[in-house]
mmCIF file of C-alpha atoms in Angstrom:
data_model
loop_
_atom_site.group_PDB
_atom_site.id
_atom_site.type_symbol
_atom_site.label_atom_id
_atom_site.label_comp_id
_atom_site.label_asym_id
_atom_site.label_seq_id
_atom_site.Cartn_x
_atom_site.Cartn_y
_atom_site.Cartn_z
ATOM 1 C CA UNK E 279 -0.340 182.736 77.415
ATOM 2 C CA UNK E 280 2.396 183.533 80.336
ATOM 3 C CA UNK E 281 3.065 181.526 82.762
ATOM 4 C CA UNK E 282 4.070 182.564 86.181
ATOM 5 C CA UNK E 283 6.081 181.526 89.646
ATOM 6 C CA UNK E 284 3.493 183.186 92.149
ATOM 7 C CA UNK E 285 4.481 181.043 95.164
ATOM 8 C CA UNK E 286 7.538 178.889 96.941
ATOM 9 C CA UNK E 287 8.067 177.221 100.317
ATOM 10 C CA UNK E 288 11.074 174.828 101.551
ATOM 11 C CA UNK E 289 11.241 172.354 104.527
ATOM 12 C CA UNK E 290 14.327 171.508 106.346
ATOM 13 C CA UNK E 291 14.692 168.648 108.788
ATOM 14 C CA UNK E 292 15.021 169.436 111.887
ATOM 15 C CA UNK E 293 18.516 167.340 112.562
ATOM 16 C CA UNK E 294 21.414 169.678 112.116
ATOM 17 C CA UNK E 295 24.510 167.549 111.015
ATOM 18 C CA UNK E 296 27.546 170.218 111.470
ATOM 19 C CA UNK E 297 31.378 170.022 110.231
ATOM 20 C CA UNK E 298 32.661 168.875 113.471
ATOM 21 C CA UNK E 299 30.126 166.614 114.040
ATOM 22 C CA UNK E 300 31.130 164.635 110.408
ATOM 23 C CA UNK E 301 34.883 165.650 110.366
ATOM 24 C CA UNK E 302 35.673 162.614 112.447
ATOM 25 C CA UNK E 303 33.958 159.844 110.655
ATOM 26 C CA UNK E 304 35.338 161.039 107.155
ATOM 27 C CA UNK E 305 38.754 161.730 108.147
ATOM 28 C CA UNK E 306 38.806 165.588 107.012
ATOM 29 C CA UNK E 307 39.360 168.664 109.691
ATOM 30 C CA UNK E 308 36.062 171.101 109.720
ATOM 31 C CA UNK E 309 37.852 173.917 108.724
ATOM 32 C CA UNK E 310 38.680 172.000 105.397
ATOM 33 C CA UNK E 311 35.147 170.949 104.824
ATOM 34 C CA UNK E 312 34.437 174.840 104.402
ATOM 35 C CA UNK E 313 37.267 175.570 102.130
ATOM 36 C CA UNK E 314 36.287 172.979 99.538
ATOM 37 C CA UNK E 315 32.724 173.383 99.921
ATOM 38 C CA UNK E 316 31.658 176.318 101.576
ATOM 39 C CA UNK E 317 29.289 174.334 103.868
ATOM 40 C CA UNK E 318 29.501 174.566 107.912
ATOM 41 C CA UNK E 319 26.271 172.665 108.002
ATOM 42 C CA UNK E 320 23.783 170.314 106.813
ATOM 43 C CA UNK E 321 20.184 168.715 107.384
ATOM 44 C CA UNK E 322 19.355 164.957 107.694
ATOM 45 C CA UNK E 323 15.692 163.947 108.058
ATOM 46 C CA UNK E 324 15.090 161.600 111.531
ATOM 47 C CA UNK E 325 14.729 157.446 110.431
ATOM 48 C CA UNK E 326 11.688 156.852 108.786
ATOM 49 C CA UNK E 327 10.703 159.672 107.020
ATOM 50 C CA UNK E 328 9.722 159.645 103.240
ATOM 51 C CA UNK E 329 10.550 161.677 100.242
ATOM 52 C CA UNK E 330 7.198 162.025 99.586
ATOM 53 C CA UNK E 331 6.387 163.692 103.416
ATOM 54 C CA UNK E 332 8.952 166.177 103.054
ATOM 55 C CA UNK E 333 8.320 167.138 99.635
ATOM 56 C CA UNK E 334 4.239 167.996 100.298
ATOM 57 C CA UNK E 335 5.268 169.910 103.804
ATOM 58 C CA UNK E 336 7.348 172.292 101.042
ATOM 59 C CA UNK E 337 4.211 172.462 99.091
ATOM 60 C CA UNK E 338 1.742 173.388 101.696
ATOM 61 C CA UNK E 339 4.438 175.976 102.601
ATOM 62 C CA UNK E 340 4.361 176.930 98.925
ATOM 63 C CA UNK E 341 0.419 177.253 98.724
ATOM 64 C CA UNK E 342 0.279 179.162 102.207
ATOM 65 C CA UNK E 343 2.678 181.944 100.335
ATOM 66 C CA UNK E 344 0.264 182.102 97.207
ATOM 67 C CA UNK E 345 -2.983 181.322 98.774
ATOM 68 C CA UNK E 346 -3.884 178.267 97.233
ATOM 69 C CA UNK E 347 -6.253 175.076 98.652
ATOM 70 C CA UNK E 348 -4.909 171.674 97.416
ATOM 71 C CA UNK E 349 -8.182 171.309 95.607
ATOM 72 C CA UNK E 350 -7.228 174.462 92.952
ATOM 73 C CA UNK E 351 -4.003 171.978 91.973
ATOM 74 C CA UNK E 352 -4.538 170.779 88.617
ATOM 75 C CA UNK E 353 -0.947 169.177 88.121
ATOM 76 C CA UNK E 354 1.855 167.890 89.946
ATOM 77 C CA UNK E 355 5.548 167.536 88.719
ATOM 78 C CA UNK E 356 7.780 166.018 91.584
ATOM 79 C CA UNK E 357 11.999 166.160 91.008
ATOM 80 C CA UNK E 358 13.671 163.536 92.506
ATOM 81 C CA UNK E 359 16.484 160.900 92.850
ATOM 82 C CA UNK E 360 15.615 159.614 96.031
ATOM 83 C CA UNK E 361 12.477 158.620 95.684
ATOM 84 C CA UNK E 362 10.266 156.725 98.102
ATOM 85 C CA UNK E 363 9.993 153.491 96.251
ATOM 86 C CA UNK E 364 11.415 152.204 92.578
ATOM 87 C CA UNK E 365 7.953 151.687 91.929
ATOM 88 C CA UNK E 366 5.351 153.371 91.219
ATOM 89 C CA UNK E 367 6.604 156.963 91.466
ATOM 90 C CA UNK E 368 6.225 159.224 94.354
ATOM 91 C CA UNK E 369 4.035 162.142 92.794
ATOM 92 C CA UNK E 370 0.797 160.357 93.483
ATOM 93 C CA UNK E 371 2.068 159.979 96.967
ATOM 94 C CA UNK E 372 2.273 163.475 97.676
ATOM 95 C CA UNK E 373 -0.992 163.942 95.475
ATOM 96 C CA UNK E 374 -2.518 162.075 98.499
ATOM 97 C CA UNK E 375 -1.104 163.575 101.552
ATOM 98 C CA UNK E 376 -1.584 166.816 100.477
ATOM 99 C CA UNK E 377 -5.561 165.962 99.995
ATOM 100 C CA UNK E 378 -4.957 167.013 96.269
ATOM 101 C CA UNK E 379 -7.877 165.782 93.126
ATOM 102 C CA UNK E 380 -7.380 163.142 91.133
ATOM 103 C CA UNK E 381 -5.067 165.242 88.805
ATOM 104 C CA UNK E 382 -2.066 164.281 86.816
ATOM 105 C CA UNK E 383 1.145 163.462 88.842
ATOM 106 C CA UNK E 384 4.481 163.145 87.189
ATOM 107 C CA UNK E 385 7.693 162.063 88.686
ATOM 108 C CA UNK E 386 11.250 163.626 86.612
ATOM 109 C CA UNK E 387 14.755 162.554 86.765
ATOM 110 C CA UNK E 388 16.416 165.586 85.986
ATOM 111 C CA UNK E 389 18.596 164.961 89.089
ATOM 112 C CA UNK E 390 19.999 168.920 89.831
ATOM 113 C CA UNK E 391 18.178 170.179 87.421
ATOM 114 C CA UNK E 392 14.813 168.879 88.203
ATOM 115 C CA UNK E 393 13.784 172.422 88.635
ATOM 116 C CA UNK E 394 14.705 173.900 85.457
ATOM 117 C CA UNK E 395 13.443 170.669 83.153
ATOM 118 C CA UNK E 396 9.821 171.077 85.627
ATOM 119 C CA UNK E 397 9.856 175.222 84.774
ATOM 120 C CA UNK E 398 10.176 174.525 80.947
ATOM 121 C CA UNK E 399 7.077 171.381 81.521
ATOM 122 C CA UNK E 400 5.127 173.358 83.751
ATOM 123 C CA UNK E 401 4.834 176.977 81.431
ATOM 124 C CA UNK E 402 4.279 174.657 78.095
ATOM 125 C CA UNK E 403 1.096 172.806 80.325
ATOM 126 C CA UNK E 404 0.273 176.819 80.864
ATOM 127 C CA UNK E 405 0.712 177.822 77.521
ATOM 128 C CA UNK E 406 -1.098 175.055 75.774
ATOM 129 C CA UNK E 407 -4.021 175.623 78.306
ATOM 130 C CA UNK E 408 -3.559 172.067 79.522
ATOM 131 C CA UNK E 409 -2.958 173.051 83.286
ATOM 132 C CA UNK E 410 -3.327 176.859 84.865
ATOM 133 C CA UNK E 411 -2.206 175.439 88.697
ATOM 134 C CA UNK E 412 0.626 173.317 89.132
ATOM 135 C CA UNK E 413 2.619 172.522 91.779
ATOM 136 C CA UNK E 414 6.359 171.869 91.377
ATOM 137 C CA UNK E 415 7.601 169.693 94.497
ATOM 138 C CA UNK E 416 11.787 169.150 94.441
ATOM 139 C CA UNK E 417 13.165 167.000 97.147
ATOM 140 C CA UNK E 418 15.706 164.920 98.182
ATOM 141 C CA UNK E 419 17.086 162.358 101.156
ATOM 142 C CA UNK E 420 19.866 161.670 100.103
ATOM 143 C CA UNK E 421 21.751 161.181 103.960
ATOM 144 C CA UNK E 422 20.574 157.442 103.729
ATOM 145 C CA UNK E 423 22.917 156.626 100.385
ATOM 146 C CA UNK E 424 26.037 157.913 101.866
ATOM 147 C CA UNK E 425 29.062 155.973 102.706
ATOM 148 C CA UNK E 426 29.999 157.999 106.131
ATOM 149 C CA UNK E 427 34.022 157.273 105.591
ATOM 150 C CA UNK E 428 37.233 158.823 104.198
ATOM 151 C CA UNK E 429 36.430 156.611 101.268
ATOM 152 C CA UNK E 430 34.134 158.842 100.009
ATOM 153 C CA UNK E 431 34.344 162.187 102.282
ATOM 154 C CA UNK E 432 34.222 164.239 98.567
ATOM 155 C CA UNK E 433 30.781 163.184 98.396
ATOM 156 C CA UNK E 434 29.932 162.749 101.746
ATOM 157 C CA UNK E 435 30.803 166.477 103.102
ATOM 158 C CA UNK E 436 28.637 167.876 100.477
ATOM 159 C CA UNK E 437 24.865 166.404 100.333
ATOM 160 C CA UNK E 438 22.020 166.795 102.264
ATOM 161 C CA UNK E 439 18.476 166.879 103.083
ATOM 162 C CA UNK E 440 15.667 169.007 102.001
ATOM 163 C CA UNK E 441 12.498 169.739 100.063
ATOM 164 C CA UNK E 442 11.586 172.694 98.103
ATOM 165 C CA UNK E 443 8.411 173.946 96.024
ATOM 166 C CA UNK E 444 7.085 176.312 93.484
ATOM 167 C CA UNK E 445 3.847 177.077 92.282
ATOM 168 C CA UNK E 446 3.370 177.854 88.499
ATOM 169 C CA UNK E 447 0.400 179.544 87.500
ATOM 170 C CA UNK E 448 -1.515 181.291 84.149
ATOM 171 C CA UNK E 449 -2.799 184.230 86.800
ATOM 172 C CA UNK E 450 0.037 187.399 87.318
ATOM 173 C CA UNK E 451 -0.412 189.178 90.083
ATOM 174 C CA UNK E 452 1.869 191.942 91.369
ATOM 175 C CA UNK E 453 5.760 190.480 92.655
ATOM 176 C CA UNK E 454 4.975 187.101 90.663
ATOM 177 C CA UNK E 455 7.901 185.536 87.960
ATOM 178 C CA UNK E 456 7.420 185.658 84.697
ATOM 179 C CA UNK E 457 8.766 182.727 83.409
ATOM 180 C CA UNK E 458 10.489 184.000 80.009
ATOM 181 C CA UNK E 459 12.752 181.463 78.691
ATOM 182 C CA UNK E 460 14.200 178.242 79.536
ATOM 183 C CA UNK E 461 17.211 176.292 77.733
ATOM 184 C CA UNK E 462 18.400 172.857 78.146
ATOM 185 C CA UNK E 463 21.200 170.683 77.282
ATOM 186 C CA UNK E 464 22.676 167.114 77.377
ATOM 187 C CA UNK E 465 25.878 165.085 76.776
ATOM 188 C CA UNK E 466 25.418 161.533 77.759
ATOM 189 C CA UNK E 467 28.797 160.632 76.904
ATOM 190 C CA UNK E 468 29.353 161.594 80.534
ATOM 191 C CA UNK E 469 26.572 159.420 82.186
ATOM 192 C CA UNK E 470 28.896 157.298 85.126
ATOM 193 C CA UNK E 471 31.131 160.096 85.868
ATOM 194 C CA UNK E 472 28.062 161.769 88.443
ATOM 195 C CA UNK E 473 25.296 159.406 89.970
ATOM 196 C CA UNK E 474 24.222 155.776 91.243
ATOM 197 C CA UNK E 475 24.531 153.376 88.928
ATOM 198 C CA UNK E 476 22.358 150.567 90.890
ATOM 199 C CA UNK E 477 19.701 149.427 91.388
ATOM 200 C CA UNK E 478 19.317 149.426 87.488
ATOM 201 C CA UNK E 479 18.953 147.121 83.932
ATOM 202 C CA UNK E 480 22.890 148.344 83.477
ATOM 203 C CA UNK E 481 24.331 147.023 86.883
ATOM 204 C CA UNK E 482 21.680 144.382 87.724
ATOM 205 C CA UNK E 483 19.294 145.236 91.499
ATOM 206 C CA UNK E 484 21.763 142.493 93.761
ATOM 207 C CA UNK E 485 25.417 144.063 92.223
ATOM 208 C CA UNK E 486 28.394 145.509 93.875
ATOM 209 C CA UNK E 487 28.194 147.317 97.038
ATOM 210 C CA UNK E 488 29.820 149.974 95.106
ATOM 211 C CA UNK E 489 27.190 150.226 92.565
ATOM 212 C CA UNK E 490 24.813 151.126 94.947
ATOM 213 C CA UNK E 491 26.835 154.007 96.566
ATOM 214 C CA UNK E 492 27.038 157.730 95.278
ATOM 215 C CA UNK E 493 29.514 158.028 92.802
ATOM 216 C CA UNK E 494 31.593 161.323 91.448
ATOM 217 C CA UNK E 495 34.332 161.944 88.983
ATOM 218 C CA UNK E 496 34.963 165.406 90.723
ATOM 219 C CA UNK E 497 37.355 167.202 88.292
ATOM 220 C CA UNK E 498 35.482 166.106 85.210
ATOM 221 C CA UNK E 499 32.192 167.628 86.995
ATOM 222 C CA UNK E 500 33.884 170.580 88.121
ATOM 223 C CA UNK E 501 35.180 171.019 84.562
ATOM 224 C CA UNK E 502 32.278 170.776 82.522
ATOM 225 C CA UNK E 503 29.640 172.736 84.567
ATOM 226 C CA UNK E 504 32.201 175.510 85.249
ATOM 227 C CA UNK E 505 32.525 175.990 81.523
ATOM 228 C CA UNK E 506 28.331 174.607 80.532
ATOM 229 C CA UNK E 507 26.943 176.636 83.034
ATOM 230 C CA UNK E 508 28.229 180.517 82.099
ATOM 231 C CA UNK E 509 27.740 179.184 78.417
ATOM 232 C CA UNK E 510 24.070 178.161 78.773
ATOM 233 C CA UNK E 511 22.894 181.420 80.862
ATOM 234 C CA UNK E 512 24.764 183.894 77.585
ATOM 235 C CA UNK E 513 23.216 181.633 75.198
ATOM 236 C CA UNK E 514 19.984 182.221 76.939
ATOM 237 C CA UNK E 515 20.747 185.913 77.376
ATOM 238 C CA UNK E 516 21.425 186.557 73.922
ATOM 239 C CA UNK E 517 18.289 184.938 72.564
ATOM 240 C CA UNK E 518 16.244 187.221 74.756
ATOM 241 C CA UNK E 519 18.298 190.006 73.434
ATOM 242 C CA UNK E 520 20.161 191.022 77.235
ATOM 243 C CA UNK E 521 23.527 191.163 78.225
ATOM 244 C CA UNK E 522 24.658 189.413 81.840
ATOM 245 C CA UNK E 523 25.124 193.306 83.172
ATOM 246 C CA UNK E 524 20.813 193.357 82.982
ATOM 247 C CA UNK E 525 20.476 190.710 85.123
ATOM 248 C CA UNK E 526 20.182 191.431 88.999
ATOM 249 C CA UNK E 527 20.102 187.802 90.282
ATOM 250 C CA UNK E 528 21.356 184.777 90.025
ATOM 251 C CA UNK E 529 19.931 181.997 91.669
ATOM 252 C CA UNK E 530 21.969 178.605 91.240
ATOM 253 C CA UNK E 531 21.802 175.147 91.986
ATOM 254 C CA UNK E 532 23.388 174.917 95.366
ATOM 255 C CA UNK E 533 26.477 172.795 94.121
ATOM 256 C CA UNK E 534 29.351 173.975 96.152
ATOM 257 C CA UNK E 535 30.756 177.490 96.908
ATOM 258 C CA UNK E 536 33.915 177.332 94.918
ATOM 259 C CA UNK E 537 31.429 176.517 91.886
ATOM 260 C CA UNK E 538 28.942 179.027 92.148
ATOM 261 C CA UNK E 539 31.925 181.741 92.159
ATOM 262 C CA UNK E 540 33.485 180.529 89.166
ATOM 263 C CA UNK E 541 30.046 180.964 87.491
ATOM 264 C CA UNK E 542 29.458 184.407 88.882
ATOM 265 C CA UNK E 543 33.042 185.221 88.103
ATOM 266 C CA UNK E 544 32.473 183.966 84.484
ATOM 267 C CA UNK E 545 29.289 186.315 84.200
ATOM 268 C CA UNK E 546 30.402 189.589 85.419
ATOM 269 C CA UNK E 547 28.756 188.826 89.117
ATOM 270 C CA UNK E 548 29.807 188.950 92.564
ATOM 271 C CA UNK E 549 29.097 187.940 96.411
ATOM 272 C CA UNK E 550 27.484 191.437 97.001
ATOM 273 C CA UNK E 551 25.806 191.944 93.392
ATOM 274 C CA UNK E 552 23.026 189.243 93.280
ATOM 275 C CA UNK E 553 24.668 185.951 93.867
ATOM 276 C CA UNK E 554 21.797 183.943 95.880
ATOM 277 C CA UNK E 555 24.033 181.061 98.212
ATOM 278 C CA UNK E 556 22.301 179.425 100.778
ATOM 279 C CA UNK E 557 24.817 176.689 101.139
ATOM 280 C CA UNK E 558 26.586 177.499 104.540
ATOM 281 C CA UNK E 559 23.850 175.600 106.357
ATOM 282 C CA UNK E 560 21.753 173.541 104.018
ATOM 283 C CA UNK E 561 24.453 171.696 102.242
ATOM 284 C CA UNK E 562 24.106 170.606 98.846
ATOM 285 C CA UNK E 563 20.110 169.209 98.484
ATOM 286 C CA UNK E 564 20.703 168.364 94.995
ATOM 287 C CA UNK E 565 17.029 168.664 93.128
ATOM 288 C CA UNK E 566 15.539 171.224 96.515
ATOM 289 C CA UNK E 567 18.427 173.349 96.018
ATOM 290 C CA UNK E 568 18.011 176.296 93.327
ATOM 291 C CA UNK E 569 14.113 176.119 94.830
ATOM 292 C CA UNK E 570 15.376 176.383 98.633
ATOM 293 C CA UNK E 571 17.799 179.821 97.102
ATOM 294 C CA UNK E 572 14.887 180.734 94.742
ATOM 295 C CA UNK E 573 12.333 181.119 97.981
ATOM 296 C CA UNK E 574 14.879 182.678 100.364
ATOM 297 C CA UNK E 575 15.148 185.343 98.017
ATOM 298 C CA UNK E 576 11.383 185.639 97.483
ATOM 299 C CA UNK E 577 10.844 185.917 100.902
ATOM 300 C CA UNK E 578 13.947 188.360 101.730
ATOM 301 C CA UNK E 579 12.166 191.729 100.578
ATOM 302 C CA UNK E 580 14.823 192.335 97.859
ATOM 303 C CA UNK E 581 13.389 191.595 94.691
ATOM 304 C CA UNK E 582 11.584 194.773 92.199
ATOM 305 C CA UNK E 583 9.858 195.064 89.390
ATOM 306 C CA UNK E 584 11.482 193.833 86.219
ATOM 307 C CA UNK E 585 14.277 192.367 88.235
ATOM 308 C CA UNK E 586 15.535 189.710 85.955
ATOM 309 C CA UNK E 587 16.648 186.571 87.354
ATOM 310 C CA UNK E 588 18.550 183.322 86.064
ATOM 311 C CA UNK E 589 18.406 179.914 87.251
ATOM 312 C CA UNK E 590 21.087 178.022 86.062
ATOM 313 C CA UNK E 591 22.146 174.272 87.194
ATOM 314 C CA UNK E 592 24.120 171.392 85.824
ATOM 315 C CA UNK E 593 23.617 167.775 86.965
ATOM 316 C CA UNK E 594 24.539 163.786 86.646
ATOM 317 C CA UNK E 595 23.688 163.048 83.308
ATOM 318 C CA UNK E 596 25.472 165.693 81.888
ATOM 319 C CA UNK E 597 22.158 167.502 82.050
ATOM 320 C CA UNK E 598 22.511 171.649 82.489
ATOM 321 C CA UNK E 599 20.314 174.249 81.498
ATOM 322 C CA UNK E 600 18.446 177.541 82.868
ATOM 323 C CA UNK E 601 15.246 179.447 83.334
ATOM 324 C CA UNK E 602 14.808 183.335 82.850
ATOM 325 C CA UNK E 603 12.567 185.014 84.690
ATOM 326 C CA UNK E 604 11.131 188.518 85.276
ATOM 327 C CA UNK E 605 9.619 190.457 88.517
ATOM 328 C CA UNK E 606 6.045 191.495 87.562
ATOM 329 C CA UNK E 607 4.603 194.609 88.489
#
């Protein structure tokens, strides 16, 4: 039995959060913000507002595009690192607002690649006839962990806020996603060069400041998904018997620009042949990311039929993987 992507919505805060407005209080000119990263601008949700709010306004935006009542749901997945409490996990909290049945809610901590790990969980729930309507929520607040200094401007430039959502389904319908293949790899040998390490059985819930902060090796990051990511999206290729030349889209985890063109270098693509970036002015949203590029292009009148599209990401962990999908008729 198929399964299908036959709907998407994001939400953005309102608060825009520009390069000139952060340059000063991390000690880096605007100008150089957009060389390293390739972001002018980025969201940060007002004081007081809850992973779990954002995350159900992208899936009501999500069911509006497929034409779905909360009450069809029959599973939710939610990605997340920034969730709204440590306990219990946020799912059920969106389950709630969104008016949803008393159906299974499951949080993941797939950090970047929430979406991909959520694709593969969602199609098997399909496939095994478990579920034939989920809804997969990714969001992220990450402004409120971020030490706003030239101690950690790396990090700081880069992240941002925002929710995204897709809606997997057993029903095709013309211009849905056929989910095809997903593939997913670890190496925890790498698990304190990307993440927070507190609050946590490893670092104790009163540790270091530090512990509690965002934390990046960059070059070992930048290393490892620049070489994981082209690798994972052949391996995937060649198992589905294409080449990289039959794919029309790719549709990344919003990282940073200089990534995402080392990745489309590595695979034959370019800006003008089917790169999807939103980053300019959404920053990096970590988990919402590949879902806030995957709806943009949904929504932007260029996909066709039997378009195939990959959806490749690489986060803390080392986690990495990606998701093949097809345009339906």
């Amino acid at each position: 039995m198929p399964a299908y992507i036959v709907g998407s919505g994001i939400f953005l805060p309102e608060r825009v959060v520009t390069n000139e407005e952060l340059a000063p209080q991390i000690g880096i000119e605007a100008a150089q913000i957009f060389k390293s990263s390739g972001i002018r601008s980025r969201r940060w949700v007002a004081p007081g507002t809850l992973t779990s709010s954002i995350a159900a306004n992208a899936a009501r935006a999500a069911m509006q595009d497929a034409g779905w009542q909360p009450e069809q749901l029959d599973y939710l997945i939610l990605g997340t690192m920034t969730p709204d409490r440590f306990i219990p996990g946020t799912a059920p909290a969106i389950q709630t607002l969104l008016g949803a049945g008393e159906i299974p809610c499951l949080d993941i901590r797939a950090a970047c690649c929430n979406l991909v790990f959520a694709i593969q969980l969602a199609a098997a729930l399909v496939k095994s006839g478990t579920a034939s309507r989920i809804a997969v929520c990714l969001a992220e607040i990450q402004s409120r962990w971020l030490d706003i200094s030239a101690a950690s401007a790396a990090i700081s430039m880069l992240f941002a806020d925002g929710a995204s959502a897709v809606l997997i389904s057993s029903e095709k319908h013309s211009g849905a996603l056929e989910i095809v293949d997903v593939l997913l790899a670890t190496d925890g040998s790498h698990t304190d060069a990307l993440g927070v390490r507190a609050p946590g059985s490893g670092f104790g819930f009163r540790g270091e400041a530090a512990d509690f902060l965002p934390r990046m090796a960059g070059q070992s990051v930048i290393l490892n998904a620049s070489r994981k990511i082209p690798a994972v999206c052949l391996a995937l290729l060649e198992r589905n018997s294409l080449t990289a030349s039959e794919v029309r889209w790719i549709v990344p985890h919003q990282a940073n620009s200089n990534l995402l063109a080392q990745v489309a270098r590595a695979l034959g693509f370019n800006a003008t042949r089917g790169l999807v970036n939103v980053l300019e002015n959404t920053g990096n949203t970590s988990s919402a990311s590949m879902g806030i590029a995957l709806d943009t292009l949904r929504r932007s009148g260029q996909l066709q039929a039997n378009d195939c599209i990959l959806l490749p990401a690489f986060g803390a962990g080392f986690i990495w993987g990606a998701a093949l999908c097809r345009v339906c008729h």
